Coordinates of C-alpha atoms and ligand atoms in Angstrom, one line a residue:
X1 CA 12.7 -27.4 -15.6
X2 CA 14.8 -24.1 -15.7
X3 CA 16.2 -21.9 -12.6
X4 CA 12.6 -21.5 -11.0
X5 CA 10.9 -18.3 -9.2
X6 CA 7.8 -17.5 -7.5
X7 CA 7.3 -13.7 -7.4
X8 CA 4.6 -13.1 -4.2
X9 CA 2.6 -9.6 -4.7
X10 CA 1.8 -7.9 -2.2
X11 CA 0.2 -4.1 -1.2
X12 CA 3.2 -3.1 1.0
X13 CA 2.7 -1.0 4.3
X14 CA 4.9 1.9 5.7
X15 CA 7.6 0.8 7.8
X16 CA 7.3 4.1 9.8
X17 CA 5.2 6.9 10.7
X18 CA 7.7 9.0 8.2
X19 CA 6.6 6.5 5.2
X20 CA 2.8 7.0 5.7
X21 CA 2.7 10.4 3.6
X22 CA 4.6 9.1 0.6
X23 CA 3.0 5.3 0.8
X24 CA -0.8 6.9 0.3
X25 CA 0.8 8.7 -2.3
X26 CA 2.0 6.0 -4.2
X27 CA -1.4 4.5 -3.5
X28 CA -3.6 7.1 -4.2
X29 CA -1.6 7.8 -7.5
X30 CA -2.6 4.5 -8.8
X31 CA -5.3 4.5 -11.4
X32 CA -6.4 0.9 -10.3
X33 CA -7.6 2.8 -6.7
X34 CA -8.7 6.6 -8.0
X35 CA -10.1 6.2 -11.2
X36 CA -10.2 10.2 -13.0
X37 CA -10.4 10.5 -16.9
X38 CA -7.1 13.0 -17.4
X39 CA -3.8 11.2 -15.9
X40 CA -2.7 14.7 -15.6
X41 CA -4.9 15.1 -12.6
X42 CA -3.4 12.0 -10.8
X43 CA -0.7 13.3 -9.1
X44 CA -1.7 16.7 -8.0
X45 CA -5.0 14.5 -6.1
X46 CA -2.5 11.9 -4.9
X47 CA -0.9 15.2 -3.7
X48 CA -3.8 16.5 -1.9
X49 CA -5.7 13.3 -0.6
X50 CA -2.2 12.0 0.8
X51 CA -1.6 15.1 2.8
X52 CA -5.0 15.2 4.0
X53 CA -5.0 11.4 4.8
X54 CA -1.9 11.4 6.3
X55 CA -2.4 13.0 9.8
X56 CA -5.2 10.4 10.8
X57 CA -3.3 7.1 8.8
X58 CA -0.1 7.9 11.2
X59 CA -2.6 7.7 14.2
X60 CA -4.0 4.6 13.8
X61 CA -0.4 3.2 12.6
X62 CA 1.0 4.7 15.9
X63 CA -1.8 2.4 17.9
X64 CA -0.1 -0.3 16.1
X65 CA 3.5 0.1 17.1
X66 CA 4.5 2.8 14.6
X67 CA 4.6 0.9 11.4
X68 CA 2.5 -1.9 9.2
X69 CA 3.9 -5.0 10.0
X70 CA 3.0 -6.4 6.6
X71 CA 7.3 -6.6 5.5
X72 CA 8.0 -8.4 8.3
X73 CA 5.3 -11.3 7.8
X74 CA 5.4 -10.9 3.9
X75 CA 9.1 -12.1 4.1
X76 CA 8.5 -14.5 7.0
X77 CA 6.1 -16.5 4.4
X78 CA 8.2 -16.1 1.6
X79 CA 10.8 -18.1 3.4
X80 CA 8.2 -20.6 4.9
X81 CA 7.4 -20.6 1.7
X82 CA 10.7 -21.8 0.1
X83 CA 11.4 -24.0 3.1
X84 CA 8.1 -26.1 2.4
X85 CA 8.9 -26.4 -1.3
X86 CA 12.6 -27.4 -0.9
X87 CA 11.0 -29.9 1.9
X88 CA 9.0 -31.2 -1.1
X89 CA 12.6 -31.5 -3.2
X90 CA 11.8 -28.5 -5.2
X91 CA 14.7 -25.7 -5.3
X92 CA 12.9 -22.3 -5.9
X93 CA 13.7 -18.7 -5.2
X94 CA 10.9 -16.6 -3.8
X95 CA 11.0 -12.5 -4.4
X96 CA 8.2 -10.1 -3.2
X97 CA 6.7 -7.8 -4.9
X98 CA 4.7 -4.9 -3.1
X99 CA 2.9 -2.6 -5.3
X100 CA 2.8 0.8 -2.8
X101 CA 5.9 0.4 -0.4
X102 CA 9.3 -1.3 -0.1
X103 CA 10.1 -3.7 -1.4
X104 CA 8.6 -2.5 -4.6
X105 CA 7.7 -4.6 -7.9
X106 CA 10.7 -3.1 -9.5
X107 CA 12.8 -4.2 -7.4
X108 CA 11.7 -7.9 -7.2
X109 CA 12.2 -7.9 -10.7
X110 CA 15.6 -6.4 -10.8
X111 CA 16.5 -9.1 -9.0
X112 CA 14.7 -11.6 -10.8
X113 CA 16.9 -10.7 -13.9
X114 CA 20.3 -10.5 -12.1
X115 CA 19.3 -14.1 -11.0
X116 CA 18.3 -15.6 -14.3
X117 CA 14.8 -16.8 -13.6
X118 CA 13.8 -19.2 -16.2
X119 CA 10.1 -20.2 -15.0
X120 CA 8.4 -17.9 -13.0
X121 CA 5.2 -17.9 -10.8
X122 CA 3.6 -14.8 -10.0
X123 CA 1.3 -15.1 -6.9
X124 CA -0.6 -12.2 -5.0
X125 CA -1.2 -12.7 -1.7
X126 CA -4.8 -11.9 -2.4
X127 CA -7.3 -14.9 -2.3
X128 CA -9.6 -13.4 -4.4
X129 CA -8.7 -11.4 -7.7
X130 CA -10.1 -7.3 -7.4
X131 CA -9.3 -5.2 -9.9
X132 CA -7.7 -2.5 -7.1
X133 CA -5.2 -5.2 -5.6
X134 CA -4.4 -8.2 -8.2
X135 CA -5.5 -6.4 -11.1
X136 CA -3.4 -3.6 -10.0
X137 CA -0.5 -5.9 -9.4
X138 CA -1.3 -7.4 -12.8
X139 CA -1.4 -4.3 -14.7
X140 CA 1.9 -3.1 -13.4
X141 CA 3.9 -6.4 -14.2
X142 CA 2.4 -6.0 -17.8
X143 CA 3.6 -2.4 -18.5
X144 CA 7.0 -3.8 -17.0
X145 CA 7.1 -7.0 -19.0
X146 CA 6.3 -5.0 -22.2
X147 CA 9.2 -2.8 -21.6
X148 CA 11.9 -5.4 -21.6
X149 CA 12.9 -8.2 -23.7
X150 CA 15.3 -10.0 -20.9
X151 CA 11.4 -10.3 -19.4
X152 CA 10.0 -11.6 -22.2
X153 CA 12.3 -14.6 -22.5
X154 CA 11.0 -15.6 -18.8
X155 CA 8.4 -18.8 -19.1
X156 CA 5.8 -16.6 -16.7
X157 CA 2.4 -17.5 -15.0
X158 CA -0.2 -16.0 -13.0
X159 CA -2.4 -17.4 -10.7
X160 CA -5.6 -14.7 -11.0
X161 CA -6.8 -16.0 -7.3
X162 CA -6.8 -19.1 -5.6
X163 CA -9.6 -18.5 -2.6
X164 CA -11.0 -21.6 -3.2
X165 CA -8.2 -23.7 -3.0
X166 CA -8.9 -26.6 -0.4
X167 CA -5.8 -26.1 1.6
X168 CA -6.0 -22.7 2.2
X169 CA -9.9 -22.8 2.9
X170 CA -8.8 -26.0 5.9
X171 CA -6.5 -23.3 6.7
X172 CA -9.1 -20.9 7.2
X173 CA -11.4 -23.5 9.0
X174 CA -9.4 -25.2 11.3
X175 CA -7.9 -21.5 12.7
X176 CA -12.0 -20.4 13.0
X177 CA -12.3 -23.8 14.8
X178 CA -9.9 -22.9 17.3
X179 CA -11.4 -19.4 18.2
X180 CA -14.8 -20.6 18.2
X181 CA -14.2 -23.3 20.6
X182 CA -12.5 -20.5 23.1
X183 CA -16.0 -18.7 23.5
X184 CA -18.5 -19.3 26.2
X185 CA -20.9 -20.8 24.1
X186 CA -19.3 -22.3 20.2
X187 CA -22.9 -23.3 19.4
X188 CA -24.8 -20.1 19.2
X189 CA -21.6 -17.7 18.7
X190 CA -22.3 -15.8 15.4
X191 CA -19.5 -15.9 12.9
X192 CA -18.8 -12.6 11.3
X193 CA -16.8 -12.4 8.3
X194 CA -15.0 -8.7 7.5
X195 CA -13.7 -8.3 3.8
X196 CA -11.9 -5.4 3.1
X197 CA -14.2 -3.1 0.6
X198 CA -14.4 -1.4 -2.7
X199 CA -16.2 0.8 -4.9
X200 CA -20.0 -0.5 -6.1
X201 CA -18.8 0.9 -9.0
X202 CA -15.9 -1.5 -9.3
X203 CA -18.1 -4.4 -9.5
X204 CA -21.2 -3.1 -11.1
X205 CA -19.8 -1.3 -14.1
X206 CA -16.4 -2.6 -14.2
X207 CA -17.1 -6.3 -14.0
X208 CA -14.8 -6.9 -10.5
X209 CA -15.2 -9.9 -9.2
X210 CA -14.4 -9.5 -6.2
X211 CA -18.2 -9.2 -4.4
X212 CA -18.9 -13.0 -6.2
X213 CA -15.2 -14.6 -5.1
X214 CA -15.5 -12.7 -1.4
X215 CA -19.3 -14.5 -1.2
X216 CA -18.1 -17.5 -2.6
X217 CA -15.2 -17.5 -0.4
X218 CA -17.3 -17.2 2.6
X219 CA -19.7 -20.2 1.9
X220 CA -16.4 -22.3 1.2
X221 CA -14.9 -21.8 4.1
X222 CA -18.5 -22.6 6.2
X223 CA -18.5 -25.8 4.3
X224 CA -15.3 -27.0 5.7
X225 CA -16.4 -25.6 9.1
X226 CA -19.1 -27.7 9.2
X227 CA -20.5 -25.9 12.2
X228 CA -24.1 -25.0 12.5
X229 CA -23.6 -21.2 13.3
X230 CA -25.3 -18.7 12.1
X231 CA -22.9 -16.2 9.8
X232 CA -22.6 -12.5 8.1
X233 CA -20.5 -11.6 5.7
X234 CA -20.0 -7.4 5.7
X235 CA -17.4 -5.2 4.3
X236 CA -14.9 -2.6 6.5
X237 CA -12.4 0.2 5.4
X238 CA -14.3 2.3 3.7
X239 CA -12.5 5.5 2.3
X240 CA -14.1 8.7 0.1
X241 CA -17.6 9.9 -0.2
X242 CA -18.7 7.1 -2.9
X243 CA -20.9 4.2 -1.8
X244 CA -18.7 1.1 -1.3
X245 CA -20.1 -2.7 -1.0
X246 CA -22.4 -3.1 1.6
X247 CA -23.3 -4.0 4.2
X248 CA -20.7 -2.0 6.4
X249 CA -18.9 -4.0 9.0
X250 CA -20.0 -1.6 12.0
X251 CA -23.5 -1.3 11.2
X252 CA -23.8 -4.9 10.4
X253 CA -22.1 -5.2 14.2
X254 CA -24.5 -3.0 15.8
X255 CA -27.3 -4.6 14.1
X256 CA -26.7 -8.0 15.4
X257 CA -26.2 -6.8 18.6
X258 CA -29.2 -5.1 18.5
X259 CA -30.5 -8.7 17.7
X260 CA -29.1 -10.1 20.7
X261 CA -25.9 -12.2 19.6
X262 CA -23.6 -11.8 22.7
X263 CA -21.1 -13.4 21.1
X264 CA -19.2 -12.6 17.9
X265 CA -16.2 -14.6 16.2
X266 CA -15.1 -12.2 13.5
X267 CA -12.5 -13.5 10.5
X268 CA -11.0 -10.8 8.2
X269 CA -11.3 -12.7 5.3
X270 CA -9.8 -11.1 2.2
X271 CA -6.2 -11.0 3.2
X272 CA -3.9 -13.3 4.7
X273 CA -1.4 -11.2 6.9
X274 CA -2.2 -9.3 10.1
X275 CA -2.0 -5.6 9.2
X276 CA -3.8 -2.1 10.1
X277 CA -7.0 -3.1 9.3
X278 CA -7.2 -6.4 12.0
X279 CA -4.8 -4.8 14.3
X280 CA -6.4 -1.3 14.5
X281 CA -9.8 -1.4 12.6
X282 CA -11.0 -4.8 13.5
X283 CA -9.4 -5.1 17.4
X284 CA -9.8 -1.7 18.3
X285 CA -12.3 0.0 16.4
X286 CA -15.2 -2.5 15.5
X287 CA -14.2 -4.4 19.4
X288 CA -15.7 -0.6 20.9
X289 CA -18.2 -0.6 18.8
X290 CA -19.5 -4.1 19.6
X291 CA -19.1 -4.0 23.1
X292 CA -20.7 -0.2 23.3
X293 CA -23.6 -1.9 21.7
X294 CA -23.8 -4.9 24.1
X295 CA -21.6 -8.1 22.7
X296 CA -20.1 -9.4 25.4
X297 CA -17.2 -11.9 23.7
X298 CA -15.8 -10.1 20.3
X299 CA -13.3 -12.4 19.5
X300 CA -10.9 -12.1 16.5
X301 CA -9.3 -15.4 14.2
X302 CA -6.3 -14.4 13.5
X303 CA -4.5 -13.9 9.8
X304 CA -3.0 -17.1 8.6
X305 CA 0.5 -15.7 8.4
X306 CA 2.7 -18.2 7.9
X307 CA -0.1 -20.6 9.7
X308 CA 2.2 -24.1 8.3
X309 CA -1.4 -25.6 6.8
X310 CA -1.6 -22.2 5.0
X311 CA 2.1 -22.4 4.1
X312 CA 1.6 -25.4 2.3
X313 CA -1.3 -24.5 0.5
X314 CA 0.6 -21.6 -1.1
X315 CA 3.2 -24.4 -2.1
X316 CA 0.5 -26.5 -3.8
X317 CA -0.9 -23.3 -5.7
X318 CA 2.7 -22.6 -6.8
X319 CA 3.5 -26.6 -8.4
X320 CA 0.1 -26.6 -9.6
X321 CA 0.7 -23.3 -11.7
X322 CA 3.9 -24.9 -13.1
X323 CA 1.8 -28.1 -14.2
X324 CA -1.0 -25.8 -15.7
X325 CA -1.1 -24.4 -18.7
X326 CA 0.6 -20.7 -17.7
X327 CA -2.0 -18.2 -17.7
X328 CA -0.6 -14.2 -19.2
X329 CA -1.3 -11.1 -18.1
X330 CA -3.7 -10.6 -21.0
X331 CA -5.7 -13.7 -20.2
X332 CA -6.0 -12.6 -16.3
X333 CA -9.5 -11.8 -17.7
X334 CA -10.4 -15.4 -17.6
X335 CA -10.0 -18.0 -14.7
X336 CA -7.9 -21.1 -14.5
X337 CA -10.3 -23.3 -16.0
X338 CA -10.9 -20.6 -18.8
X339 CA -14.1 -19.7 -17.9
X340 CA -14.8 -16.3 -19.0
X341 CA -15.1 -14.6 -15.3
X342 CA -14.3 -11.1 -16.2
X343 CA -15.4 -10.7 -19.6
X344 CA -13.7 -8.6 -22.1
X345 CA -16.3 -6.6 -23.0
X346 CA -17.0 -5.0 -19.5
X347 CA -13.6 -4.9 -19.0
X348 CA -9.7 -4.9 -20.1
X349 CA -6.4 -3.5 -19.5
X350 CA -6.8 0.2 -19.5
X351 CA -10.2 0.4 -21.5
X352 CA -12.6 3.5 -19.9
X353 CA -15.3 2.0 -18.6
X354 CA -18.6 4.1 -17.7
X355 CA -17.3 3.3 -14.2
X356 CA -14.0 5.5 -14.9
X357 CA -16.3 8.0 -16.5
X358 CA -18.3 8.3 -13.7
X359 CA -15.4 8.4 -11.1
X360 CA -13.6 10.6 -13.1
X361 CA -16.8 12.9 -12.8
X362 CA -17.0 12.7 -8.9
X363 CA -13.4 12.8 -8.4
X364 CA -13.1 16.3 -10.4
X365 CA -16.3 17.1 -7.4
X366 CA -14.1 15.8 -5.0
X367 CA -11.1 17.6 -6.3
X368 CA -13.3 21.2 -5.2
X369 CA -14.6 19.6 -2.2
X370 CA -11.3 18.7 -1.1
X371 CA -9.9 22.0 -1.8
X372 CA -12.8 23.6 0.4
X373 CA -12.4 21.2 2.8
X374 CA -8.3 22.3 2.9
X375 CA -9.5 25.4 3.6
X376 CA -12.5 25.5 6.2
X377 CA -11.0 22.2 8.0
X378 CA -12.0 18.5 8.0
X379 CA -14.8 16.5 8.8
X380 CA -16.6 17.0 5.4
X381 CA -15.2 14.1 3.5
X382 CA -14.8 10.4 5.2
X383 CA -11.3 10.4 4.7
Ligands
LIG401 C1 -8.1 -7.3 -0.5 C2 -7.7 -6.3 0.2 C3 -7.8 -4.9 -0.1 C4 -8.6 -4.3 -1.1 C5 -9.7 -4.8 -1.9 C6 -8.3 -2.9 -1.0 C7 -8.9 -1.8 -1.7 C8 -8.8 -0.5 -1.5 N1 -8.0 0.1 -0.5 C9 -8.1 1.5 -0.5 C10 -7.5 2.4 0.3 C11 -6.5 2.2 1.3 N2 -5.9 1.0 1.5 C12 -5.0 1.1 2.5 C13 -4.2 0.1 3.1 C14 -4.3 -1.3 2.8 N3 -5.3 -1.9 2.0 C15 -5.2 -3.2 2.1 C16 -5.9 -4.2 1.4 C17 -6.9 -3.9 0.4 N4 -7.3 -2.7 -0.1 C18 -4.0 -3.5 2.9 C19 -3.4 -4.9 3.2 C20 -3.5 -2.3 3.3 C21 -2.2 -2.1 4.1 C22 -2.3 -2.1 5.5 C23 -1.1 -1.9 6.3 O1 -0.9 -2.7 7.2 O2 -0.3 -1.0 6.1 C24 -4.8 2.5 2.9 C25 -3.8 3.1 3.9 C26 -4.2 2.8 5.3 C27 -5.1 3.8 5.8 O3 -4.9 5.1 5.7 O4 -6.2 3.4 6.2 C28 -5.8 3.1 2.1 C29 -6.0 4.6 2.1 C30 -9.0 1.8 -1.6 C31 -9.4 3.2 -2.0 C32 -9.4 0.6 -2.2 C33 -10.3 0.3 -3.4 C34 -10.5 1.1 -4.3
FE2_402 FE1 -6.8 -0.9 1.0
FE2_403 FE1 -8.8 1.6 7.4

């Protein structure tokens, strides 16, 4: 085997309250998260909904210490990362990738050239593959890769998603375990499992995945559990005025409360650092809720990190893509196995789905809305 890489992707976070303006810029420029039919209208809404964002995004990051800590533990398990495969006698240089902040994709890559990677492994840190994360990721590498022939020479593979790998999912089970068994009462506490959301849209008209590996991914990890509890699988972060997955995460709280459960375990399940969403969402937000509505015990499993089970399931993913047949950007449409997951016809790289039509419709909407909203104040939109 040649000089060998593993490229982790990642979101990215800002490091500071000044980066929050220009991070949900970058974010809400990328196609992959605002779908609109003219490009030309990209930037000046990535304008607007970034300015408009940005007062109440700095809030929540200042509850959190001032920044996203998602650098910090992004590098932290990059080098647990190549610790536990040079522990397994493999030497292998691991770069990260983040698609909205520092360090950015281009950079990685820079840096991947100046270092002559030969084989190359390209790994989000998503467990499951949606189009708005991965495929994002994905689509970004590709438009890079096609650009340069140094790239091209690279041996490259992707792993789509990886959520039901058995390490990561013991991982998972054993940190649940933990929690569970620090609660008043481990039988009967009700096990509530928070995936970040997206668009219906996303997986009813452009084929995402997501819903299927995020319900998939919950029933896995129960298996392993092997607990009796009862569990709920809802969906948090919602952001604009289209309907997202459902059910919601607060009113799937309040409901069970309603019910009676006094005591809640809740996992965020669809990504595997701590970052705003567990640290401010999930402990402060959806914790008042619960407790306004009666739970007495809310308690939170934390993110696997650089959890060393979790570390070495990441290795195993990483020597079992450079076993594998490598898997392109072009074939990300189709799993490991080659099972046609995300078929071609619903869709591809850059094809315009109804979905896109149909966004691009209510973002132009939005577009007005926003502007009156700029005008006559907030409150009208849920952003
Ligand atoms: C699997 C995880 C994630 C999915 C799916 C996802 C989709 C998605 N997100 C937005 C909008 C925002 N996301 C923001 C931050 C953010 N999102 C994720 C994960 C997923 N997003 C992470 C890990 C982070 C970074 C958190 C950090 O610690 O900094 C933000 C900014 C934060 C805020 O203002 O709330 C926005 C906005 C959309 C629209 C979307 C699907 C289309
Ligand atoms: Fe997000
Ligand atoms: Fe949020």
């Amino acid at each position: 085997m040649g000089r060998i890489g593993v490229l982790l992707l990642n979101l990215g976070g800002p490091d500071k309250l000044e980066d929050v303006r220009p991070f949900l810029y970058n974010l809400f420029s990328d196609p992959e998260i605002i779908r609109i039919p003219s490009p030309l209208f990209q930037a000046p809404l990535a304008w607007l909904i970034s300015t408009l964002r940005a007062k109440k995004s700095q809030e929540n990051y200042k509850k959190i210490g001032g920044g996203s800590p998602l650098r910090r533990i992004t590098e932290a398990q990059a080098q647990a990362l190549r610790s536990q495969l040079q522990q397994d006698g493999h030497e292998v240089n691991v770069y990260i990738g983040m698609r909205y902040w520092h360090p950015f994709t281009e950079e990685a890559i820079a840096q991947i050239k100046r270092d002559q990677i030969e084989e190359l492994v390209i790994l989000p840190l998503y467990p499951q593959f949606s189009i708005s994360t991965t495929g994002s990721s994905f689509r970004l590498l590709e438009r890079i890769w096609n650009a340069d022939p140094v790239l091209q020479k690279i041996k490259y593979t992707v792993v789509p998603s990886w959520f039901s790998n058995s390490g990561y999912l013991q991982a998972m089970a054993s940190l649940i375990e933990k929690k569970l068994d620090s609660v008043k009462n481990p039988n009967e506490a009700h096990i509530f499992f928070s995936a970040h959301g997206v668009p219906v849209s996303y997986i009813e008209e452009a084929g995402d995945p997501y819903q299927k590996e995020i319900e998939s991914c919950a029933a896995l990890i129960m298996g392993k559990l092997n607990r009796s509890n009862a569990y709920t699988l809802a969906y948090q972060s919602r952001v604009g005025p289209v309907e997202w997955l459902q059910p919601y995460t607060d009113v799937a709280i309040e409901e069970l409360a309603h019910q009676g459960v006094k005591e809640l375990v809740v996992i965020p399940i669809s990504f595997v650092s701590e970052h705003i969403e567990t640290l401010e969402e999930i402990d402060m937000e959806y914790r008042e809720i619960a407790e306004k509505a009666g739970v007495e015990t809310f308690a939170r499993v934390p993110a696997p990190d650089t959890d060393p089970t979790f570390i070495k399931a990441l290795a195993d993913i990483v020597m079992q893509a450079l076993r594998d047949r490598p898997i392109l950007f072009t074939d990300t449409i189709r799993t490991q196995n080659n099972v046609k997951l995300y078929p071609q016809e619903r869709w591809e790289w850059g094809m315009t789905t109804s979905a896109e039509v149909w966004n691009g419709r209510i973002a132009m909407l939005g577009f007005l809305i926003l502007l009156l909203e700029l005008w006559f104040g907030r409150g009208l939109l849920h952003l």
